[in-house]
Short mmCIF file of N, CA, C and O in Angstrom, two decimals:
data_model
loop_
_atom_site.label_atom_id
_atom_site.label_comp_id
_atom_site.label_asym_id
_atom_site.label_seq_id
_atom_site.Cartn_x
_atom_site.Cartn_y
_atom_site.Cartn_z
N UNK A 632 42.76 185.49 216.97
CA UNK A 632 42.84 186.71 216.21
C UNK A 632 41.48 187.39 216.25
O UNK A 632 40.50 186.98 215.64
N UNK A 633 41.52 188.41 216.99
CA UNK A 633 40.21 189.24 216.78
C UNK A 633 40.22 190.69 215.77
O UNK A 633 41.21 191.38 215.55
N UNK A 634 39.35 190.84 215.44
CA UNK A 634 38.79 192.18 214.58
C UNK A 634 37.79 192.49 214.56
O UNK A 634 36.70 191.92 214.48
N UNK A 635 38.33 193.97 214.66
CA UNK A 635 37.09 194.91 214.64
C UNK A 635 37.00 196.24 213.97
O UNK A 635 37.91 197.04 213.75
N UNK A 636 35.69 196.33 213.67
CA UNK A 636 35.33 197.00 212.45
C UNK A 636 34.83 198.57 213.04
O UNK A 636 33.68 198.79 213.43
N UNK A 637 35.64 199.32 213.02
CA UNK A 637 35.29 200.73 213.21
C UNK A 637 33.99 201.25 212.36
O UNK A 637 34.05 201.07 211.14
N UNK A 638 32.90 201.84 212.85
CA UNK A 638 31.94 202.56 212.16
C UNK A 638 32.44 203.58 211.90
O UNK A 638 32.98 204.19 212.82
N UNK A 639 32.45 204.11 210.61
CA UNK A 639 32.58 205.34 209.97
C UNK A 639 32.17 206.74 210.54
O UNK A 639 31.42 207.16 209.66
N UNK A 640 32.24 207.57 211.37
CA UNK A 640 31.65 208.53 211.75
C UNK A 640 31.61 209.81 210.46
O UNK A 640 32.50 210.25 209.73
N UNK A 641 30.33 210.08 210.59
CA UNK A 641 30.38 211.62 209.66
C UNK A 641 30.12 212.63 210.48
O UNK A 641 29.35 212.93 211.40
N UNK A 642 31.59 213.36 209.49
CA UNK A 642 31.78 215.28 210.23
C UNK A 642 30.55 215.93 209.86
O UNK A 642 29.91 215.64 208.85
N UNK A 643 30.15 217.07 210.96
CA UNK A 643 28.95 217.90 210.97
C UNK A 643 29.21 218.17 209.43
O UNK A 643 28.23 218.17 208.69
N UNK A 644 30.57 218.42 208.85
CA UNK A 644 30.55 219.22 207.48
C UNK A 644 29.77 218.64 206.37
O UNK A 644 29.43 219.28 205.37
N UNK A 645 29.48 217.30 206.60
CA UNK A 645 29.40 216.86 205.57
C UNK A 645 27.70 216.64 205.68
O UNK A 645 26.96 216.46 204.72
N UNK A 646 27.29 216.71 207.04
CA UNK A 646 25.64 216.61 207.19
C UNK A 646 24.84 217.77 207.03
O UNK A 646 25.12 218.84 207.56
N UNK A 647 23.50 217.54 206.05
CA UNK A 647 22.85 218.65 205.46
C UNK A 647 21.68 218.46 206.70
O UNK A 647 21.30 217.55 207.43
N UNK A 648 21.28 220.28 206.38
CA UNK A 648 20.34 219.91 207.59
C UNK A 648 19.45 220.79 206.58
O UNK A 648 19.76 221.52 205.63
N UNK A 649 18.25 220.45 207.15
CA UNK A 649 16.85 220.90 206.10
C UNK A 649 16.05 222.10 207.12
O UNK A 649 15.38 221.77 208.10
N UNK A 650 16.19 223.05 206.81
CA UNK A 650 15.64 224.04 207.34
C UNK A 650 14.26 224.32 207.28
O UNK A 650 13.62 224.98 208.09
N UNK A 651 13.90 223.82 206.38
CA UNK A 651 12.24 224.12 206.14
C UNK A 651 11.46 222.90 206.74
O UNK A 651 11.73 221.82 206.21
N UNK A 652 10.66 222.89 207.61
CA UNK A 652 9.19 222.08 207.93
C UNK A 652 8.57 222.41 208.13
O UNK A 652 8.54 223.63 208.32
N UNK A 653 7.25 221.45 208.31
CA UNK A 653 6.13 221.65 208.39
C UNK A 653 5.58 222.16 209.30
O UNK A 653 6.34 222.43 210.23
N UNK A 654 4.04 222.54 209.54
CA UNK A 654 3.68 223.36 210.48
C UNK A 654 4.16 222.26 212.04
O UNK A 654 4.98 222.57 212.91
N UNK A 655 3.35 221.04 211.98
CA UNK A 655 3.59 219.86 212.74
C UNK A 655 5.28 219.92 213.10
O UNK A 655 5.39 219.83 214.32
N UNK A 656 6.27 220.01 212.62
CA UNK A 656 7.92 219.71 212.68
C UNK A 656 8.21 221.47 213.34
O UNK A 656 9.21 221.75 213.99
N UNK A 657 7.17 222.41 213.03
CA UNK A 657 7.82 223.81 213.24
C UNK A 657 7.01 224.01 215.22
O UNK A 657 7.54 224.64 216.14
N UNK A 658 5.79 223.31 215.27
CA UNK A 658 5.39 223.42 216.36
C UNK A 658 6.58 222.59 217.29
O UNK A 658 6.95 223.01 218.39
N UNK A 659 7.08 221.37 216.67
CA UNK A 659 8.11 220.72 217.67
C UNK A 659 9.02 221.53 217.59
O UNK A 659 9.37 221.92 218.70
N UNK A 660 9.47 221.88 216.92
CA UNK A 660 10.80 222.65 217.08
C UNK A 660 11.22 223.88 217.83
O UNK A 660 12.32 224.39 217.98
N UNK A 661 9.55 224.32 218.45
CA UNK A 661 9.41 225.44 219.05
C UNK A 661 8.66 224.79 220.62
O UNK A 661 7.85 225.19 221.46
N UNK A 662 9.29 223.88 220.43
CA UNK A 662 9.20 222.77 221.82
C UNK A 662 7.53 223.36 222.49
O UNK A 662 7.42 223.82 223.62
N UNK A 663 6.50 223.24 221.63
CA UNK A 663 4.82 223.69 221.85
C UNK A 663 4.91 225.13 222.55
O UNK A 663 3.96 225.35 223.31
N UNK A 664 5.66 225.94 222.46
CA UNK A 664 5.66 227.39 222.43
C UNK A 664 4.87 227.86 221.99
O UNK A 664 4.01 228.60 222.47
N UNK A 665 5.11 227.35 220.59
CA UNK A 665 3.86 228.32 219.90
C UNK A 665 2.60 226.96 219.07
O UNK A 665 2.92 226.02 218.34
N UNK A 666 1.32 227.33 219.52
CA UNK A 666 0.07 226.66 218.97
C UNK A 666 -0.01 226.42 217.63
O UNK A 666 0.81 227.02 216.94
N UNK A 667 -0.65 225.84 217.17
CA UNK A 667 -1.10 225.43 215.70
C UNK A 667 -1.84 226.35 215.14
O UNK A 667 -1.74 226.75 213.98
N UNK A 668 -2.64 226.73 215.99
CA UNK A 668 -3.69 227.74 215.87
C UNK A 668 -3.03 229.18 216.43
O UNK A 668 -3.71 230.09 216.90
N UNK A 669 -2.19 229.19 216.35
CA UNK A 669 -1.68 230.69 216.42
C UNK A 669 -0.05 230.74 215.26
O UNK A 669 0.53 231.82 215.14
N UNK A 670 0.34 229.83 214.73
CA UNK A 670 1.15 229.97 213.89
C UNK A 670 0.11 229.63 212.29
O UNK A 670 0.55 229.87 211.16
N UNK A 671 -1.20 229.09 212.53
CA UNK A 671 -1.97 229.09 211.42
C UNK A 671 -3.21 230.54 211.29
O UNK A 671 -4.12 230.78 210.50
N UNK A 672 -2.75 231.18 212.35
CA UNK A 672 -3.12 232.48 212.21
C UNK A 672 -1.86 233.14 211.80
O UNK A 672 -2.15 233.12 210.60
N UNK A 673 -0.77 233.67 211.82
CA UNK A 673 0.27 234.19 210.98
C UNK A 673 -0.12 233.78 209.53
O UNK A 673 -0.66 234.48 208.66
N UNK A 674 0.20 232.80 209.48
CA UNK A 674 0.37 231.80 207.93
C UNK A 674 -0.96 232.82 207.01
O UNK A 674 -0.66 233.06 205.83
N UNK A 675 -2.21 233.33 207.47
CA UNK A 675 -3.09 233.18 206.93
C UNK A 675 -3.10 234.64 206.55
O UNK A 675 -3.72 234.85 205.51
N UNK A 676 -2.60 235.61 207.07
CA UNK A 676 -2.08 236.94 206.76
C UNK A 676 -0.78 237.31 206.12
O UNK A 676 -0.50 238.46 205.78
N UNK A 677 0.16 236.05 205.95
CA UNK A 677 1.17 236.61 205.62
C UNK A 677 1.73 237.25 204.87
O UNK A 677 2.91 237.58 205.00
N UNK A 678 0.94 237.59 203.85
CA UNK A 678 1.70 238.31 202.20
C UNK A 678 1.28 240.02 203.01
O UNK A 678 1.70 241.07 202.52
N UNK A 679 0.49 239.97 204.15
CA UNK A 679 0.32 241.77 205.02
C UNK A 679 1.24 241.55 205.67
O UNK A 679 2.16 242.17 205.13
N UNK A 680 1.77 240.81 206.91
CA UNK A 680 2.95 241.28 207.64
C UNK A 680 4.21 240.65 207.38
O UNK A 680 5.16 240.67 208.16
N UNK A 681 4.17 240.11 206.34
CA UNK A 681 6.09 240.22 205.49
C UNK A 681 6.77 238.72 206.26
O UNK A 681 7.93 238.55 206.64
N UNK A 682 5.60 237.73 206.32
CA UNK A 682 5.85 236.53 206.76
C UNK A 682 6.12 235.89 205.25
O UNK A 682 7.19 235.33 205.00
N UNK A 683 5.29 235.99 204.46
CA UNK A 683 5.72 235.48 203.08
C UNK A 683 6.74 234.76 202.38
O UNK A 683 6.84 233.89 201.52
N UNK A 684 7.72 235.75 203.34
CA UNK A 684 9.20 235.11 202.21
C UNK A 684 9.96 233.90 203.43
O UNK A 684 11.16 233.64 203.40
N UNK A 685 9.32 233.50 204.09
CA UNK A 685 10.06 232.41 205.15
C UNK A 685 8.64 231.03 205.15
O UNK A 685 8.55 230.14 205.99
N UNK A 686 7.67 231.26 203.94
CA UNK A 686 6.87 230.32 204.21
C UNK A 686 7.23 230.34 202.37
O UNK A 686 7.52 231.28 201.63
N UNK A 687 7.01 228.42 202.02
CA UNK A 687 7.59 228.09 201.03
C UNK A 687 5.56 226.92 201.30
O UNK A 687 4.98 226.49 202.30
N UNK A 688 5.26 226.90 199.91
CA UNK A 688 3.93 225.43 199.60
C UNK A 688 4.54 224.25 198.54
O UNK A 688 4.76 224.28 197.33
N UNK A 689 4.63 223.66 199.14
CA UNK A 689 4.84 222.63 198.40
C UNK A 689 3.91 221.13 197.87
O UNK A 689 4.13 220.01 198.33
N UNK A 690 3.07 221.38 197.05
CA UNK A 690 1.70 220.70 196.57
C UNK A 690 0.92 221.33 197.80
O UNK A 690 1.05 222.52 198.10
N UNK A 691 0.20 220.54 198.42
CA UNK A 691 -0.89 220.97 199.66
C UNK A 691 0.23 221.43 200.90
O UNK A 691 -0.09 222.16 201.84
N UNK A 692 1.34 220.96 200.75
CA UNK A 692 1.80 221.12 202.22
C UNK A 692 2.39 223.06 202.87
O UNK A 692 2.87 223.92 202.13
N UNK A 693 2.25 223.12 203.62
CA UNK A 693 2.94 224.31 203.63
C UNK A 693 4.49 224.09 204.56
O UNK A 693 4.57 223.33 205.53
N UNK A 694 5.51 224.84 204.09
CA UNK A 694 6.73 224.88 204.99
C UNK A 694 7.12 226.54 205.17
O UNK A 694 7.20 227.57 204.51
N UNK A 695 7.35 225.98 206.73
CA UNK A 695 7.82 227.25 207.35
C UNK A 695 9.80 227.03 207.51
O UNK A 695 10.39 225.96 207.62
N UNK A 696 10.42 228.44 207.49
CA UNK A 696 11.58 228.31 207.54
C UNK A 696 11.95 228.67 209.04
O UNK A 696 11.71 229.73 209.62
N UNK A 697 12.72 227.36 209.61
CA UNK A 697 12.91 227.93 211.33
C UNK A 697 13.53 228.98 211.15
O UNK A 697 12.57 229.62 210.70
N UNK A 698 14.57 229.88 211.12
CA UNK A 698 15.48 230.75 211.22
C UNK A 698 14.65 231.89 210.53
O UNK A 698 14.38 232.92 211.15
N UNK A 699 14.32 231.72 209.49
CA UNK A 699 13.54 232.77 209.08
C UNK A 699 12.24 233.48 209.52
O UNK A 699 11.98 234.67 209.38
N UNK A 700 11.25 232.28 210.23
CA UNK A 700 9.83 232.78 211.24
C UNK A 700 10.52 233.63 212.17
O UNK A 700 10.19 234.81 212.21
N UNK A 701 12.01 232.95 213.40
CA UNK A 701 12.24 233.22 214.17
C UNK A 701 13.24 234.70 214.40
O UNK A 701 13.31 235.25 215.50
N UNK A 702 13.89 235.14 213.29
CA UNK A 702 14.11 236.20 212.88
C UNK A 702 12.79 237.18 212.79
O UNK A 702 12.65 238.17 213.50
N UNK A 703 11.89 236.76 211.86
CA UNK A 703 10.31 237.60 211.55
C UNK A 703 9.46 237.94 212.98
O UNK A 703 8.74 238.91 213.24
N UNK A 704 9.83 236.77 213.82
CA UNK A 704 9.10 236.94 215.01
C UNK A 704 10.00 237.79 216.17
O UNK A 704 9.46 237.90 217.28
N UNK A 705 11.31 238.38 215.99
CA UNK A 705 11.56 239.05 216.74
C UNK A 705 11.14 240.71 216.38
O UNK A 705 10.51 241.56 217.01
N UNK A 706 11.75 240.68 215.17
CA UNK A 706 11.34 241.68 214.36
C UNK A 706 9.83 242.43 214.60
O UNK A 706 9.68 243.65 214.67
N UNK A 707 9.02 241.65 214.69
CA UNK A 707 7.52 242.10 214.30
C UNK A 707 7.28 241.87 216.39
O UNK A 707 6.16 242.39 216.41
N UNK A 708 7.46 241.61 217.49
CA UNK A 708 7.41 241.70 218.56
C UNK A 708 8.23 242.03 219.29
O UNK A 708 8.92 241.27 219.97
N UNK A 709 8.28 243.55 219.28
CA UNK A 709 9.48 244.23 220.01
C UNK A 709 8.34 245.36 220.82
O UNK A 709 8.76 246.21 221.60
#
C-alpha cells in the first residue's frame, strides 16, 4: 500500500505581493538599469519633481513604490 501526500498549491489570488522596497530590492528590480547613485539623486529632490508620493520612510529606511517610480519615470522623461 503506498501513499502520497499532495502539496497544497496556492492560487496567485491568495498571494500578497509587497510593492514597496528598498532602494537595494528597487535597483534589482530594475535588473541594474538604474544606479544607486542616480535613483539616490531623484530621492533627494523629490518633494520638487512630484516623486514624493511613490517614496514611503520607514524608521531610517527609505521605500520606493515599483509601479509608482515607474509610472513617475515615464511621465517626467518624455
Amino acid at each position: 500500500m503506498t501513499t502520497t501526500t499532495e502539496c497544497p498549491t496556492i492560487s496567485n489570488e491568495n498571494q500578497l505581493t509587497f510593492d514597496w522596497v528598498t532602494i537595494e530590492g528597487f535597483i534589482n528590480f530594475t535588473n541594474n538599469q538604474i544606479s544607486e547613485s542616480q535613483i539616490r539623486w531623484c530621492l533627494r529632490s523629490r518633494t520638487h519633481n512630484g516623486l514624493d508620493k511613490h517614496v514611503k520612510t520607514f524608521g531610517r529606511k527609505i521605500y520606493v513604490h515599483k509601479q509608482g517610480f515607474l509610472g513617475w519615470f515615464e511621465e517626467n522623461n518624455k
